[in-house]
Every structure is written in C-alpha cells, then in structure tokens.
XYZ file of C-alpha atoms in Angstrom:
753
model
C -141.731 36.661 23.556
C -141.986 38.004 27.161
C -139.910 37.011 30.170
C -137.868 33.847 29.632
C -135.861 31.575 31.914
C -132.478 30.112 30.975
C -130.572 27.448 32.930
C -127.022 26.343 32.114
C -124.011 24.798 33.810
C -122.271 28.189 34.164
C -122.881 31.910 33.621
C -121.020 32.003 30.331
C -123.174 29.297 28.764
C -126.357 30.845 30.177
C -125.511 34.260 28.681
C -124.809 32.607 25.337
C -128.325 31.135 25.422
C -129.783 34.527 26.347
C -128.088 36.304 23.436
C -129.053 33.531 21.036
C -132.737 33.694 22.015
C -133.265 37.410 22.730
C -130.431 39.226 20.967
C -128.039 41.792 22.388
C -130.674 44.318 23.554
C -131.769 42.419 26.628
C -132.465 43.117 30.300
C -131.373 40.626 32.964
C -134.086 40.425 35.622
C -132.487 37.709 37.767
C -129.162 35.903 37.955
C -128.707 33.259 40.643
C -127.161 29.878 41.367
C -129.554 26.916 41.282
C -129.179 23.171 41.465
C -127.383 22.112 38.331
C -125.817 25.475 37.506
C -126.953 29.062 36.942
C -130.434 30.466 36.257
C -130.938 33.730 34.328
C -134.352 35.349 33.831
C -134.378 37.940 31.042
C -136.619 39.824 28.627
C -136.047 42.004 25.525
C -135.524 45.700 26.260
C -138.267 46.689 23.805
C -140.888 44.639 25.638
C -139.639 46.080 28.924
C -140.255 49.626 27.631
C -143.716 48.613 26.463
C -144.455 47.226 29.916
C -143.435 50.523 31.486
C -145.682 52.439 29.084
C -148.644 50.209 29.876
C -148.174 50.946 33.560
C -147.676 54.704 33.141
C -150.596 55.147 30.694
C -153.530 54.032 32.877
C -152.138 55.989 35.797
C -152.438 59.211 33.832
C -155.981 58.316 32.718
C -157.095 57.629 36.250
C -155.885 60.928 37.618
C -158.804 63.075 36.307
C -161.332 60.584 37.606
C -159.840 60.832 41.036
C -160.275 64.605 41.201
C -163.934 64.623 42.302
C -163.050 62.252 45.117
C -160.665 64.803 46.547
C -163.624 66.436 48.273
C -164.400 63.281 50.196
C -163.656 63.923 53.822
C -163.792 60.326 55.045
C -160.276 59.739 56.427
C -160.488 56.012 55.629
C -161.082 56.731 51.934
C -158.262 59.275 51.864
C -155.910 56.741 53.438
C -156.831 54.073 50.870
C -156.320 56.520 48.002
C -152.891 57.490 49.297
C -151.982 53.830 49.726
C -153.046 53.037 46.144
C -150.924 55.875 44.779
C -147.935 54.717 46.831
C -148.306 51.123 45.610
C -148.498 52.304 41.999
C -145.319 54.358 42.423
C -143.575 51.352 43.978
C -144.510 49.121 41.023
C -143.154 51.686 38.559
C -139.885 51.964 40.489
C -139.502 48.188 40.656
C -139.959 47.826 36.899
C -137.527 50.634 36.084
C -134.847 49.528 38.555
C -135.340 45.763 38.386
C -132.164 45.033 36.478
C -129.904 47.217 38.598
C -131.276 45.887 41.863
C -131.045 42.292 40.640
C -127.434 42.680 39.603
C -126.523 44.571 42.768
C -128.086 41.868 44.939
C -126.022 39.131 43.292
C -122.779 38.988 45.284
C -119.525 38.139 43.564
C -117.736 34.854 44.146
C -115.053 36.653 46.167
C -117.711 38.187 48.428
C -119.371 34.822 49.036
C -116.065 33.070 49.721
C -114.960 35.798 52.107
C -118.192 35.519 54.043
C -117.933 31.732 54.049
C -114.439 31.841 55.545
C -115.458 34.382 58.173
C -118.542 32.366 59.119
C -116.292 29.318 59.504
C -114.287 31.267 62.090
C -111.354 32.487 60.005
C -110.277 36.105 60.376
C -111.112 38.777 57.822
C -107.380 39.379 57.281
C -106.739 35.761 56.299
C -109.906 35.648 54.188
C -108.818 38.759 52.255
C -105.360 37.307 51.712
C -106.771 34.078 50.282
C -109.448 35.467 47.965
C -107.594 38.466 46.569
C -106.006 36.330 43.829
C -108.633 33.690 43.112
C -108.082 31.746 39.852
C -109.859 32.841 36.691
C -111.025 29.249 36.185
C -113.367 29.543 39.182
C -115.146 32.765 38.209
C -118.157 30.968 36.741
C -118.285 28.246 39.394
C -120.983 28.289 42.111
C -119.505 29.174 45.496
C -120.502 25.793 46.976
C -119.120 23.720 44.106
C -116.541 21.004 44.898
C -113.948 22.792 42.741
C -114.232 26.022 44.762
C -114.165 24.171 48.081
C -111.128 22.163 46.977
C -109.346 25.403 46.023
C -110.103 26.959 49.423
C -108.810 23.837 51.161
C -105.591 23.931 49.128
C -104.996 27.598 49.959
C -105.524 27.004 53.674
C -103.496 23.790 53.648
C -100.529 25.502 51.984
C -100.418 27.923 54.930
C -100.667 25.216 57.595
C -97.443 23.713 58.957
C -97.819 20.070 60.046
C -95.837 17.351 61.782
C -94.533 15.453 58.772
C -93.155 12.192 60.171
C -94.343 10.749 63.477
C -92.143 7.678 63.101
C -89.038 9.846 62.826
C -90.210 11.858 65.834
C -90.494 8.757 68.014
C -87.272 7.291 66.624
C -85.354 10.418 67.645
C -87.164 10.702 70.980
C -86.347 13.514 73.379
C -88.048 15.539 76.089
C -91.423 17.115 75.319
C -93.216 19.513 77.645
C -96.930 20.114 77.135
C -97.650 23.711 78.128
C -100.736 25.894 78.079
C -103.579 27.400 80.112
C -105.571 25.528 82.727
C -108.281 23.146 81.627
C -107.140 22.584 78.047
C -106.447 18.851 78.572
C -102.676 18.726 79.044
C -102.704 15.746 81.421
C -104.929 13.606 79.216
C -102.940 14.622 76.136
C -99.705 13.652 77.913
C -101.076 10.137 78.393
C -102.350 9.979 74.811
C -98.989 11.017 73.368
C -97.108 8.509 75.533
C -99.547 5.761 74.570
C -98.879 6.320 70.853
C -95.204 5.658 71.546
C -95.942 2.648 73.769
C -98.100 1.044 71.071
C -95.108 1.085 68.707
C -92.056 0.621 70.925
C -93.316 -0.608 74.295
C -93.319 1.128 77.721
C -89.701 0.524 78.725
C -88.224 3.703 77.224
C -90.982 6.129 78.298
C -91.220 8.306 81.395
C -94.018 10.672 82.425
C -93.311 13.731 84.577
C -95.737 16.193 86.147
C -94.766 19.591 87.526
C -98.368 20.442 88.472
C -98.320 20.663 92.264
C -101.212 23.148 92.362
C -104.171 21.214 90.995
C -105.620 18.653 93.394
C -105.333 15.147 92.008
C -103.137 16.112 89.046
C -100.272 13.788 90.007
C -102.640 10.949 90.902
C -104.414 11.239 87.550
C -101.106 10.884 85.713
C -100.110 7.920 87.933
C -103.296 6.114 86.921
C -102.484 6.608 83.251
C -98.875 5.478 83.864
C -100.042 2.238 85.532
C -102.328 1.518 82.593
C -99.474 2.105 80.144
C -96.814 0.380 82.232
C -94.512 3.412 82.235
C -92.616 5.278 84.939
C -94.115 8.445 86.412
C -92.460 11.174 88.501
C -94.190 14.026 90.343
C -92.032 17.093 90.922
C -92.724 19.473 93.764
C -93.030 23.215 93.219
C -89.375 23.900 94.021
C -88.031 20.598 92.739
C -85.007 20.468 90.437
C -86.417 19.537 87.030
C -82.994 19.634 85.404
C -81.596 17.051 87.805
C -84.591 14.752 87.279
C -84.328 14.967 83.492
C -80.600 14.277 83.661
C -81.166 11.118 85.693
C -83.944 10.013 83.338
C -82.159 10.618 80.051
C -78.433 10.093 80.723
C -77.547 6.374 80.301
C -74.790 6.261 82.942
C -76.826 8.005 85.585
C -80.175 6.379 84.973
C -82.471 5.640 87.879
C -82.408 2.306 89.707
C -79.149 1.226 88.025
C -80.683 0.847 84.598
C -78.144 0.729 81.811
C -80.013 3.029 79.466
C -81.915 6.268 79.819
C -85.426 7.035 78.700
C -85.843 7.684 75.009
C -89.088 9.650 75.372
C -89.951 11.849 78.332
C -93.257 13.738 78.368
C -93.777 16.511 80.926
C -97.244 17.589 82.045
C -96.725 21.180 83.189
C -98.818 23.321 85.483
C -101.611 25.237 83.757
C -101.310 29.026 83.867
C -103.221 31.993 82.553
C -101.565 33.947 79.773
C -101.544 36.920 82.170
C -99.894 35.062 85.073
C -96.647 36.756 86.141
C -95.093 33.361 86.991
C -95.334 32.191 83.384
C -91.777 33.150 82.393
C -90.296 31.437 85.438
C -92.223 28.229 84.818
C -91.066 28.110 81.198
C -87.467 28.793 82.270
C -87.492 25.585 84.334
C -87.992 23.629 81.115
C -84.661 24.891 79.783
C -82.658 23.036 82.415
C -81.353 19.526 82.004
C -79.077 17.864 79.446
C -81.152 19.307 76.589
C -83.967 21.886 76.622
C -87.436 20.385 76.550
C -89.336 20.965 73.328
C -92.396 23.011 74.287
C -95.670 21.924 72.737
C -98.543 24.352 73.298
C -101.927 22.735 73.956
C -104.833 24.845 72.670
C -108.545 24.498 73.343
C -110.241 24.556 69.923
C -113.495 25.723 71.522
C -111.950 28.999 72.753
C -112.516 32.375 71.113
C -109.979 33.425 68.497
C -108.859 36.526 70.406
C -108.240 34.444 73.526
C -106.237 31.901 71.543
C -104.145 34.669 69.981
C -103.334 36.069 73.441
C -102.393 32.601 74.698
C -100.017 31.988 71.798
C -98.447 35.438 72.100
C -97.850 35.036 75.845
C -96.424 31.520 75.707
C -94.332 32.244 72.619
C -92.830 35.335 74.241
C -92.066 33.445 77.454
C -90.547 30.584 75.476
C -88.334 32.930 73.454
C -87.111 34.604 76.629
C -86.190 31.140 77.892
C -84.057 30.574 74.797
C -86.220 28.541 72.375
C -89.481 29.176 70.483
C -92.499 26.915 70.816
C -91.820 23.637 69.012
C -95.411 22.983 67.965
C -99.000 22.750 69.149
C -101.794 20.249 69.778
C -105.477 21.126 69.399
C -107.900 19.630 71.918
C -111.676 19.589 72.387
C -112.454 19.653 68.667
C -115.625 17.738 69.515
C -116.796 20.688 71.651
C -115.984 23.494 69.185
C -118.822 25.192 67.303
C -116.281 26.342 64.705
C -112.734 25.297 63.906
C -111.712 28.267 61.784
C -110.734 30.444 64.741
C -108.133 28.043 66.152
C -106.798 27.117 62.701
C -106.549 30.803 61.831
C -104.376 31.675 64.833
C -102.187 28.611 64.240
C -101.657 29.725 60.630
C -101.024 33.376 61.474
C -98.561 32.521 64.276
C -96.796 29.906 62.112
C -97.093 27.130 64.675
C -96.492 23.539 63.645
C -99.695 21.562 64.180
C -98.777 18.103 65.488
C -101.993 16.408 66.647
C -105.698 17.007 67.207
C -107.841 15.543 69.998
C -111.599 14.954 69.958
C -112.397 13.290 73.290
C -111.162 11.722 76.533
C -110.315 8.202 75.373
C -106.664 7.146 75.573
C -105.160 6.711 73.018
C -107.993 6.644 70.454
C -108.904 10.323 70.629
C -105.473 11.710 69.703
C -104.840 11.568 65.966
C -102.427 12.765 63.325
C -103.560 15.759 61.310
C -105.153 15.097 57.932
C -105.130 18.657 56.595
C -107.697 18.076 53.846
C -110.234 16.401 56.151
C -109.702 18.934 58.944
C -110.122 21.949 56.663
C -113.162 20.462 54.927
C -114.667 19.957 58.370
C -113.867 23.564 59.292
C -115.573 24.899 56.151
C -118.577 22.622 56.691
C -119.141 24.219 60.118
C -119.598 27.681 58.584
C -122.871 29.385 59.476
C -124.518 32.546 60.711
C -123.330 33.747 64.104
C -124.389 36.708 66.278
C -120.719 37.077 67.243
C -119.622 37.907 63.676
C -120.225 41.602 63.000
C -121.610 42.894 59.729
C -118.498 45.022 59.364
C -116.341 41.909 59.321
C -118.412 40.432 56.498
C -118.128 43.462 54.224
C -115.900 43.283 51.177
C -113.315 46.002 50.780
C -113.127 47.890 47.481
C -110.553 46.267 45.159
C -108.041 49.117 45.414
C -108.276 49.250 49.204
C -107.997 45.473 49.439
C -104.884 45.562 47.254
C -103.286 48.317 49.363
C -104.066 46.378 52.521
C -102.530 43.248 51.017
C -99.347 45.115 50.106
C -99.103 46.611 53.594
C -98.981 43.187 55.230
C -95.236 43.233 54.801
C -92.293 41.623 53.138
C -92.444 38.488 55.282
C -95.820 37.375 53.932
C -94.726 38.175 50.386
C -91.673 36.033 51.006
C -93.926 33.139 52.018
C -95.950 33.501 48.810
C -92.776 33.507 46.725
C -91.412 30.437 48.490
C -94.721 28.565 48.170
C -94.917 29.364 44.448
C -91.368 28.226 43.730
C -91.760 25.088 45.855
C -94.868 24.087 43.899
C -93.096 24.699 40.598
C -90.141 22.571 41.721
C -92.427 19.752 42.766
C -94.132 19.504 39.368
C -91.495 20.695 36.882
C -88.244 18.868 36.297
C -85.516 21.479 35.909
C -87.120 24.208 38.034
C -84.379 23.998 40.673
C -81.779 24.439 37.938
C -83.682 27.413 36.513
C -83.850 29.109 39.920
C -80.110 28.683 40.415
C -79.364 29.903 36.897
C -81.502 32.999 37.478
C -79.521 33.746 40.622
C -76.279 33.525 38.623
C -77.508 36.301 36.345
C -77.238 38.653 39.356
C -73.570 37.885 39.953
C -70.709 39.893 38.407
C -70.349 39.219 34.695
C -67.292 36.956 34.755
C -68.146 34.715 37.701
C -71.870 34.760 36.969
C -71.344 33.757 33.342
C -69.085 30.852 34.261
C -71.537 29.595 36.883
C -74.426 29.924 34.438
C -72.576 27.915 31.795
C -71.802 25.183 34.306
C -75.403 24.964 35.506
C -76.979 24.969 32.050
C -74.421 22.643 30.469
C -75.833 19.690 28.589
C -74.174 17.171 30.879
C -75.767 18.808 33.944
C -79.253 18.602 32.482
C -78.617 15.090 31.208
C -77.654 14.034 34.738
C -80.835 15.631 36.068
C -82.989 13.675 33.615
C -81.211 10.431 34.468
C -81.556 10.976 38.214
C -85.265 11.790 37.921
C -85.945 8.432 36.235
C -89.267 9.655 34.814
C -90.485 9.190 31.218
C -89.918 12.229 29.037
C -89.765 13.412 25.439
C -87.924 16.016 23.340
C -89.250 18.901 21.258
C -87.323 19.597 18.023
C -88.049 22.885 16.284
C -86.780 23.690 12.805
C -82.997 24.048 12.650
C -83.265 27.628 11.377
C -83.367 30.987 13.116
C -86.604 31.869 14.870
C -88.558 34.593 13.078
C -87.471 37.961 14.473
C -84.356 36.494 16.104
C -80.977 35.349 14.847
C -80.811 32.040 16.728
C -82.450 28.653 16.336
C -84.918 27.365 18.890
C -83.176 25.085 21.445
C -84.321 21.540 22.097
C -86.867 21.471 24.912
C -87.578 18.655 27.340
C -91.212 17.504 27.512
C -92.904 15.323 30.073
C -94.240 11.999 28.828
C -97.570 13.577 27.804
C -95.839 16.342 25.842
C -96.022 19.293 28.242
C -92.893 21.530 28.150
C -90.394 21.363 31.013
C -87.766 24.014 31.891
C -84.810 22.061 30.469
C -83.318 23.133 27.120
C -80.256 22.437 24.932
C -78.911 25.014 22.423
C -78.946 23.670 18.869
C -75.414 24.821 18.059
C -74.020 22.586 20.819
C -75.531 19.427 19.340
C -73.479 17.070 17.155
C -73.415 17.799 13.436
C -75.868 15.899 11.261
C -79.366 14.663 12.058
C -78.249 11.061 12.527
C -75.667 11.997 15.150
C -78.163 14.278 16.874
C -80.721 11.496 17.267
C -78.015 9.167 18.584
C -77.083 11.882 21.099
C -80.752 12.166 22.083
C -80.889 8.437 22.818
C -78.445 9.033 25.684
C -81.027 11.324 27.292
C -83.487 8.439 27.401
C -86.275 10.287 25.576
C -89.255 7.995 25.030
C -90.492 9.878 21.962
C -89.796 12.958 19.845
C -92.053 15.866 18.855
C -90.777 17.517 15.665
C -91.943 20.539 13.702
C -90.269 19.234 10.541
C -90.267 15.677 9.188
C -86.755 14.134 9.116
C -85.591 11.800 6.386
C -87.138 8.353 6.178
C -83.744 6.877 7.105
C -83.719 8.891 10.347
C -87.279 7.794 11.123
C -86.348 4.159 10.547
C -83.433 4.608 12.957
C -85.773 6.056 15.611
C -88.228 3.185 15.102
C -85.421 0.638 15.362
C -84.366 2.140 18.706
C -87.893 1.584 20.029
C -88.650 5.313 20.298
C -91.841 6.990 19.178
C -92.100 10.152 17.113
C -94.630 12.739 15.957
C -93.888 15.290 13.215
C -95.879 18.209 11.815
C -96.312 18.198 8.020
C -98.417 20.001 5.430
C -101.443 18.688 3.601
C -99.377 18.584 0.413
C -97.085 15.897 1.824
C -97.226 12.769 -0.352
C -97.890 9.357 1.175
C -98.050 5.842 -0.254
C -101.528 4.454 0.394
C -102.960 1.284 -1.153
C -100.432 1.508 -3.955
C -101.256 5.126 -4.780
C -99.086 8.219 -4.361
C -101.537 10.656 -2.717
C -101.452 14.075 -1.111
C -102.105 13.776 2.618
C -105.062 16.188 2.505
C -106.676 13.967 -0.129
C -105.961 10.660 1.609
C -107.372 11.725 5.000
C -110.894 11.394 3.594
C -110.311 7.642 3.975
C -109.403 7.913 7.667
C -111.186 7.033 10.896
C -112.826 9.837 12.915
C -111.955 9.960 16.624
C -113.545 11.639 19.633
C -112.701 15.374 19.931
C -110.141 16.394 22.541
C -110.238 19.661 24.495
C -107.396 22.173 24.235
C -106.686 25.885 24.478
C -105.875 27.696 21.244
C -104.726 31.321 21.199
C -106.180 31.977 24.626
C -109.616 30.465 24.064
C -111.277 27.140 24.828
C -111.345 24.910 21.767
C -111.594 21.278 20.728
C -109.393 19.210 18.443
C -111.371 17.002 16.032
C -109.131 14.186 14.801
C -109.001 11.807 11.869
C -106.565 8.877 11.857
C -105.235 6.866 8.911
C -102.725 3.993 8.892
C -100.536 4.383 5.824
C -96.862 4.529 4.756
C -94.307 7.008 3.440
C -91.154 6.779 1.353
C -88.433 9.268 0.547
C -89.133 9.126 -3.202
C -92.048 7.962 -5.275
C -89.980 5.345 -7.069
C -88.829 3.676 -3.830
C -89.963 0.070 -3.712
C -91.093 0.029 -0.089
C -92.538 2.467 2.436
C -92.193 3.056 6.162
C -95.425 2.241 8.044
C -96.751 5.390 9.727
C -99.984 6.842 11.077
C -101.313 10.007 9.440
C -103.351 12.519 11.436
C -105.632 15.368 10.474
C -106.885 17.772 13.130
C -109.425 20.580 12.993
C -109.281 23.101 15.828
C -112.811 24.355 16.482
C -114.207 26.995 18.799
C -115.681 25.321 21.883
C -118.802 27.542 21.908
C -119.623 28.160 18.262
C -118.059 25.109 16.641
C -116.464 27.095 13.803
C -113.086 26.002 12.488
C -110.158 28.067 13.752
C -107.257 26.153 12.183
C -106.252 22.771 10.827
C -103.141 20.633 11.193
C -101.536 17.539 9.631
C -99.110 15.168 11.349
C -97.329 11.892 10.758
C -96.343 9.581 13.599
C -94.705 6.242 14.275
C -96.920 3.195 13.998
C -95.782 1.616 17.278
C -98.939 0.637 19.210
C -97.441 1.360 22.645
C -97.587 5.176 22.333
C -100.960 6.943 22.538
C -100.339 9.678 19.986
C -103.924 10.968 19.958
C -103.683 12.095 23.599
C -100.478 14.011 22.800
C -101.710 15.949 19.769
C -103.235 18.805 21.854
C -99.800 19.294 23.440
C -98.261 19.362 19.951
C -100.530 22.304 19.114
C -99.557 24.042 22.357
C -95.824 23.604 21.666
C -96.147 25.580 18.424
C -96.001 28.774 20.513
C -92.562 27.995 21.984
C -90.353 29.773 19.393
C -92.365 33.005 19.423
C -92.607 33.042 23.209
C -88.857 32.442 23.474
C -88.234 35.492 21.288
C -90.441 37.582 23.589
C -88.642 36.236 26.667
C -85.280 37.143 25.151
C -86.484 40.694 24.545
C -87.763 40.986 28.128
C -84.487 39.704 29.579
C -82.546 42.159 27.451
C -84.804 45.028 28.538
C -84.209 44.091 32.186
C -80.456 44.090 31.668
C -80.052 40.409 32.525
C -77.454 38.058 31.001
C -75.224 40.066 28.704
C -74.025 36.964 26.872
C -76.388 36.536 23.919
C -76.284 32.724 23.806
C -76.823 32.342 27.537
C -79.722 34.793 27.447
C -81.349 32.844 24.603
C -81.089 29.579 26.527
C -82.538 31.157 29.673
C -85.339 32.656 27.559
C -86.234 29.246 26.122
C -86.262 27.705 29.611
C -88.568 30.396 30.999
C -90.820 30.139 27.945
C -91.209 26.392 28.361
C -92.340 26.897 31.958
C -94.699 29.790 31.135
C -96.286 27.868 28.266
C -96.879 24.843 30.448
C -98.502 26.993 33.120
C -100.828 28.535 30.549
C -102.014 25.142 29.278
C -101.873 22.859 32.328
C -105.294 21.913 33.753
C -104.050 20.421 37.038
C -104.959 22.096 40.326
C -101.344 22.925 41.151
C -101.058 25.017 37.972
C -104.304 26.860 38.706
C -102.991 27.740 42.175
C -99.632 28.908 40.798
C -101.337 31.110 38.191
C -103.359 32.770 40.947
C -100.260 33.291 43.120
C -98.309 34.737 40.197
C -101.109 37.248 39.627
C -100.805 38.336 43.245
C -97.019 38.600 43.142
C -97.013 40.537 39.860
C -99.906 42.761 41.057
C -101.847 42.129 37.839
C -104.167 39.417 36.614
C -102.248 36.998 34.430
C -104.970 34.489 33.642
C -103.710 31.951 31.127
C -101.851 34.402 28.901
C -98.341 33.009 28.271
C -96.738 36.456 27.926
C -98.251 37.673 31.212
C -97.205 34.470 32.997
C -93.711 34.832 31.552
C -93.345 38.327 33.008
C -94.816 37.201 36.330
C -92.291 34.345 36.527
C -89.476 36.837 35.993
C -90.944 39.092 38.698
C -91.192 36.128 41.072
C -87.618 34.980 40.523
C -86.301 38.542 40.853
C -88.272 39.209 44.046
C -87.218 35.913 45.618
C -83.601 36.592 44.705
C -83.790 40.091 46.191
C -85.326 38.855 49.451
C -82.692 36.130 49.708
C -80.026 38.804 49.259
C -81.542 40.910 52.041
C -81.605 37.903 54.357
C -77.937 37.183 53.598
C -77.041 40.809 54.333
C -78.901 40.690 57.642
C -77.068 37.514 58.659
C -73.732 39.057 57.710
C -74.473 42.171 59.770
C -75.581 40.053 62.725
C -72.354 38.059 62.542
C-alpha cells in the first residue's frame, strides 16, 4: 500500500479519505494547504514499522564488517566513515520523528492569522484580541481563503469609527482646524476638503484661514488654492486674534465687507508642530476662541512608524483635552507612500479616533476620498509581507491560557465595546432584540416596579406594534397547545422571519383568544404571511387560512390519511408517487446534514366520507448525515397549495424549530437558577424569547451570525460553537454583563453630579 497522497477541499474531508483508505492505525507524514484545498500524505503504521526495521537491520549487519577498517589510519577514510554513520543516524531519526515534526511544523490558523496581521503592520495586542475568538466555521479553511480574509476585514471594520454622512457634515457646516506635525500635508488637505464643499455648494460660503506664520510660503500656497477655488483666504500672524477673525467670518451681523451672511464652512490650516514641542498646548488653546470652538481634525502621515503615530495622537489628544474638547476626527495622508497601512489603522483603532478621509496624492480635489472600510482594510491586508523591522518575538503565539489572561487584563472598557458591538449586531438582524434587552433590564429592578415594566414591554400590543412598524414579511410558529414536556406551561407563539428563522418575539398561549378560529383571526392582525404548525388544524381552519391568502405548513405523521386519485391512502404509502427534489443542507442535532425531499400534490378532508377535499401539497423528508449519507430521521408535512410560497426552502427551518420547546424549558431552568424573574409566567415568556434568539444563532449561516457566535464565546470565556444551550447561556451572560456595566456608568455619572 505504501505512502499515499490525499487531496480534499478541507482537512475534515481529507482525514475521512485517509481513514477510509488506510484505517485508523495511520501515520500522517505531511499536512499542508495546496491549491484547491488541503493535502495529506500518510501511510499505515504497520508499514512504517517495517520501514524502520529495514533500516535498522542492515546497519547492524554492517557493523562487524566495519571493524577491520578501524585500523585504517588514513584520516580521509576515517572522516568518510564517521560521516556515513552520522547520515545513517539522521535517516533513522527522521523516520521515527517524521510525524511529530510534520505536525509541529504545521502552524494553526490562529498562528497564521496573527502573523499575517502583524506583517500587515497591526500590533500584536490588536492581533491577539481579534484571533482569540475565531469562529469554529473557519477552522478548516486555508488562511488565505476569501472567507477568512472577509472575517478579518469584518473584525477590523467593526473596530473602526468612520465619518458616516458627509452631506450632513457639509449641511451643518462649522469651523474645522486641521492640526498635526510638520510635513503631513495639512495645507493641501485644507484645500482638498474645501474643494469637496465647493463642488457641492459653491465657493460663496467657504473661507480658508492659515495660522502658519513660520513656514516660508505657507500663506502663499493657501492663497493659490483659494484663487483656484474662488474662496476667501485669511492669513493670521503669530499673535493675531483668531477668535475675533472667526467671529467676523461666522457671525451674520458682523460679517466682513458688509455681507449679510457669515461663512458656513471655515477650514483652518494650523502651524505644524512636533509632538514634543512645548508650544503645542498654547497653539491648540487658540482654536478654542471664537463663537464656537473649532473642531480639531488630526492629520496623520500613513507612512510613519506606528510608535511615532501613537506619540503624535497622545500628544495632540492631551493638548486638545486640556483646551476643553477632544480631537473630533482624523485624516490619513500619503497612503500612496506607505509600505504598510496596518500601523496607522491600528493606532486609529486603539485611540478610538473617527476616520474621516484618506488621501493618496497631491491632486486637488481628486486625491481626497471618503473611507470605504472594506476596500481600505483589504488593501492593508494585501500589503502584508516579511519585514526586518518586525521582531520574531512579536510574531510568536502566546499559549492559550496566557493569551486568555492577557485578554482579560485589557480592562472593562474593551469588554464593554465587545458587549455593545454584539448587541448592536443582534439588534440590526433580529426584530425584537431591542425589546428583549429592555425586558432583561427590567428583571434587575425591584419586584413590583420591574414586573409591571416587564409586562408592559412584553405585552401583545407592544410586540404587534413593533411588527407593524418594521413592515417586513414574517411568519408565526404554533406549537402544540399542551404543556411542554418537563414543564407545566404551553410553548408560546414565536415570530419567524419570512424564511422561517425564529425571532425574539413571543406571545403566551393563555393570552390568546379562545378557540382555534378566533386565534387565527387574531394572528391575521399581526400580518403574518404564513404559519408553521407542529399539529395540523381542522380542515375548516385551513380553508379559512387559505381564503385569507396566507400560507401554512404543518407537521404530520406518516399515518395521516390523504385523498389521492380517489383513494384514501396513508401518507407514508402515497409519497412513493411523489416527485424527488434536490437535497437541502441543514444542521441536525449539532451536525451537518442534508434534507432529501419528496413532493406530492394531493388533497385532504376531515373525514373519509366527505365529498370534497382541500388541495394541499404533501412532503416527505429524510435527514441524512452529510458525510456518510446514512438516514438520521424522517419527517412528513402538509402545506398549502398556493404557488406563491416556496415551501421547500422553508422545510429546513421547520426542522430547526422543533428544538424550540425543549430549549425554552432549559432557558426557564437557567433563569430560575440565576434568580431572575420571580413571576412564573413572565419567566416563561422571557425564556421562550431567549430560546428563539439562541436557536437562530445556532442555525444561521450568515456572516453576522458567525461573528456574533465568536464574540459570545469570548464574552462567556468558553467556546460556544453552534450549540444552542451554550449560546443561550452566553446570551444571558452578555445581557447581564452589559446591564452591570450600564449600572456602573450610571453610578459614576451620579457621583460626578
């Protein structure tokens, strides 16, 4: 059999091929990324032992023959003999230690990503923060794959604060002062910024001011730009009164040359100063005079070293704070001259500066552009490479425990950012998340007031208003109207998005109108486009749903009788006549699986003797293991026959929703153990809401969900993966931690007041 080579799209598939061909007793000789996936070279352990024996055997036989040669005194012969023995020992060692050395030389994904970030110019601290909670979905991906790069870009982008609306900035106007060291391009950037305004609103409402009386030609350079733009320009002497000039420029009644209106946008080109210059504080203080303090925008040279940039930001931020206001934002210049962009982006991220613009050349106004975070970060990662200025120590990976301790020691502020980012992402993609966060906060209030607030927030009318305001298609999940196994309450109704994924909005069953007909009429007010049911209603109820133009999907058993071609058949028997569809991927009980579907157009009636039947579509699904193809489970459904609703694409979500009742019971037990929500009914509703969110996170394939799962693992200090129970606990930890930090902030503000 010998040494064999296996190539697959990922490590998991390659190892499956290895075990299938060579069995479990196998030695991995090589494991590396290649074009098209992963390459593994392996051989059976038994053949490896035989190879070692074949090497050791001849060596022992040769030894006696070498004895007579020991008397040879020729030093050249002795040297060759020693070299031969050394080579033979080296071959033996390589064969015995081949597997260990091969595995040790294959760096982990986290190690490669850390080195990639550092080689792009990002700091080791930021690299460790990003990779410590990488998603499980990326473990088998090559480090250079688009999915891994996209994840890195999203993590960096989420930490980068940007100017959101340039139009609103120009509409509001104001006074902006470009500050920074000498030679970073403040004068040119002043002209570029003014030109962007002029191109939209004309030159009438713009004024340029320079306070640089030190650099020869500074004022003249700005005058040239002003003539080209058609704007006013004012050069202030070293001891000139900046406040008086700004007042005359911006106040309508005191405008220069009897104009009736002041300038809407004033851009100040300040004198360049070293971060160590003692006059820095005084120069910044001048910008605080006038009718309103000038917003200070720090101009940074992207080609500078990261340590230098950090010193510049620290010095100018400190001087700005002493003058009464922090830096408003920053502009990056000379991107076209920078060997790497990671260093400047790293310091901007770590110092929480708002990045407004980037500049790549001298042309006015073409070379000043808004920030496209995705393009900029992709460019930064593309510039990664070996550098003699990056030490080996910086590229080393810390042991997991030490990395975790270092991450924890970074402080409450960074943890607060992670919590806020996680909750913001959940709010953006999950209708009802804002309501859930508020309801969780009410559980911390005293029993009486907290209970009343909780009831008001989670009232049906509140959630109905939220659905109406969102104006997005949605559905409803109806569990059986009996108590959940292991609990004494029925599963609430759960809101689903249009594709059938759970949303954190629920309605207790006991608050619904009595009777199934009244309940479906109540549901029509919510605007649900279709219904997912775990129990088939009466045919009369289904006809009412069809008449209202709503779709439906209900789980049934194979023994359910249908009327097909005049025969009264069991569903399991009739599905042999159906049409086979393409399999659909899904996750079943924590593993990758596929749903193999069969579809049959048929009809049902309440009783066999009924003269007519309701047209429906019958479905049979086999859930099979994605790797081995063996059947894990099977399901039967009936659905409406309306052609406008793609039921087949929603059947995987129907399988996922089966876990909602059991997960709600677990959530209720966790809430009770944590001493939250004494009222039993309120706790059950909160449990169902949390369960809906946790279940969606476990099943959702979108990038936002992958990022949230990774962040939740970091917040909870344990790897959650896609396990619903683990994600449920991590969500509770996240909400509790965010609530606690918000309480600390409120206490600090109260003490300060």
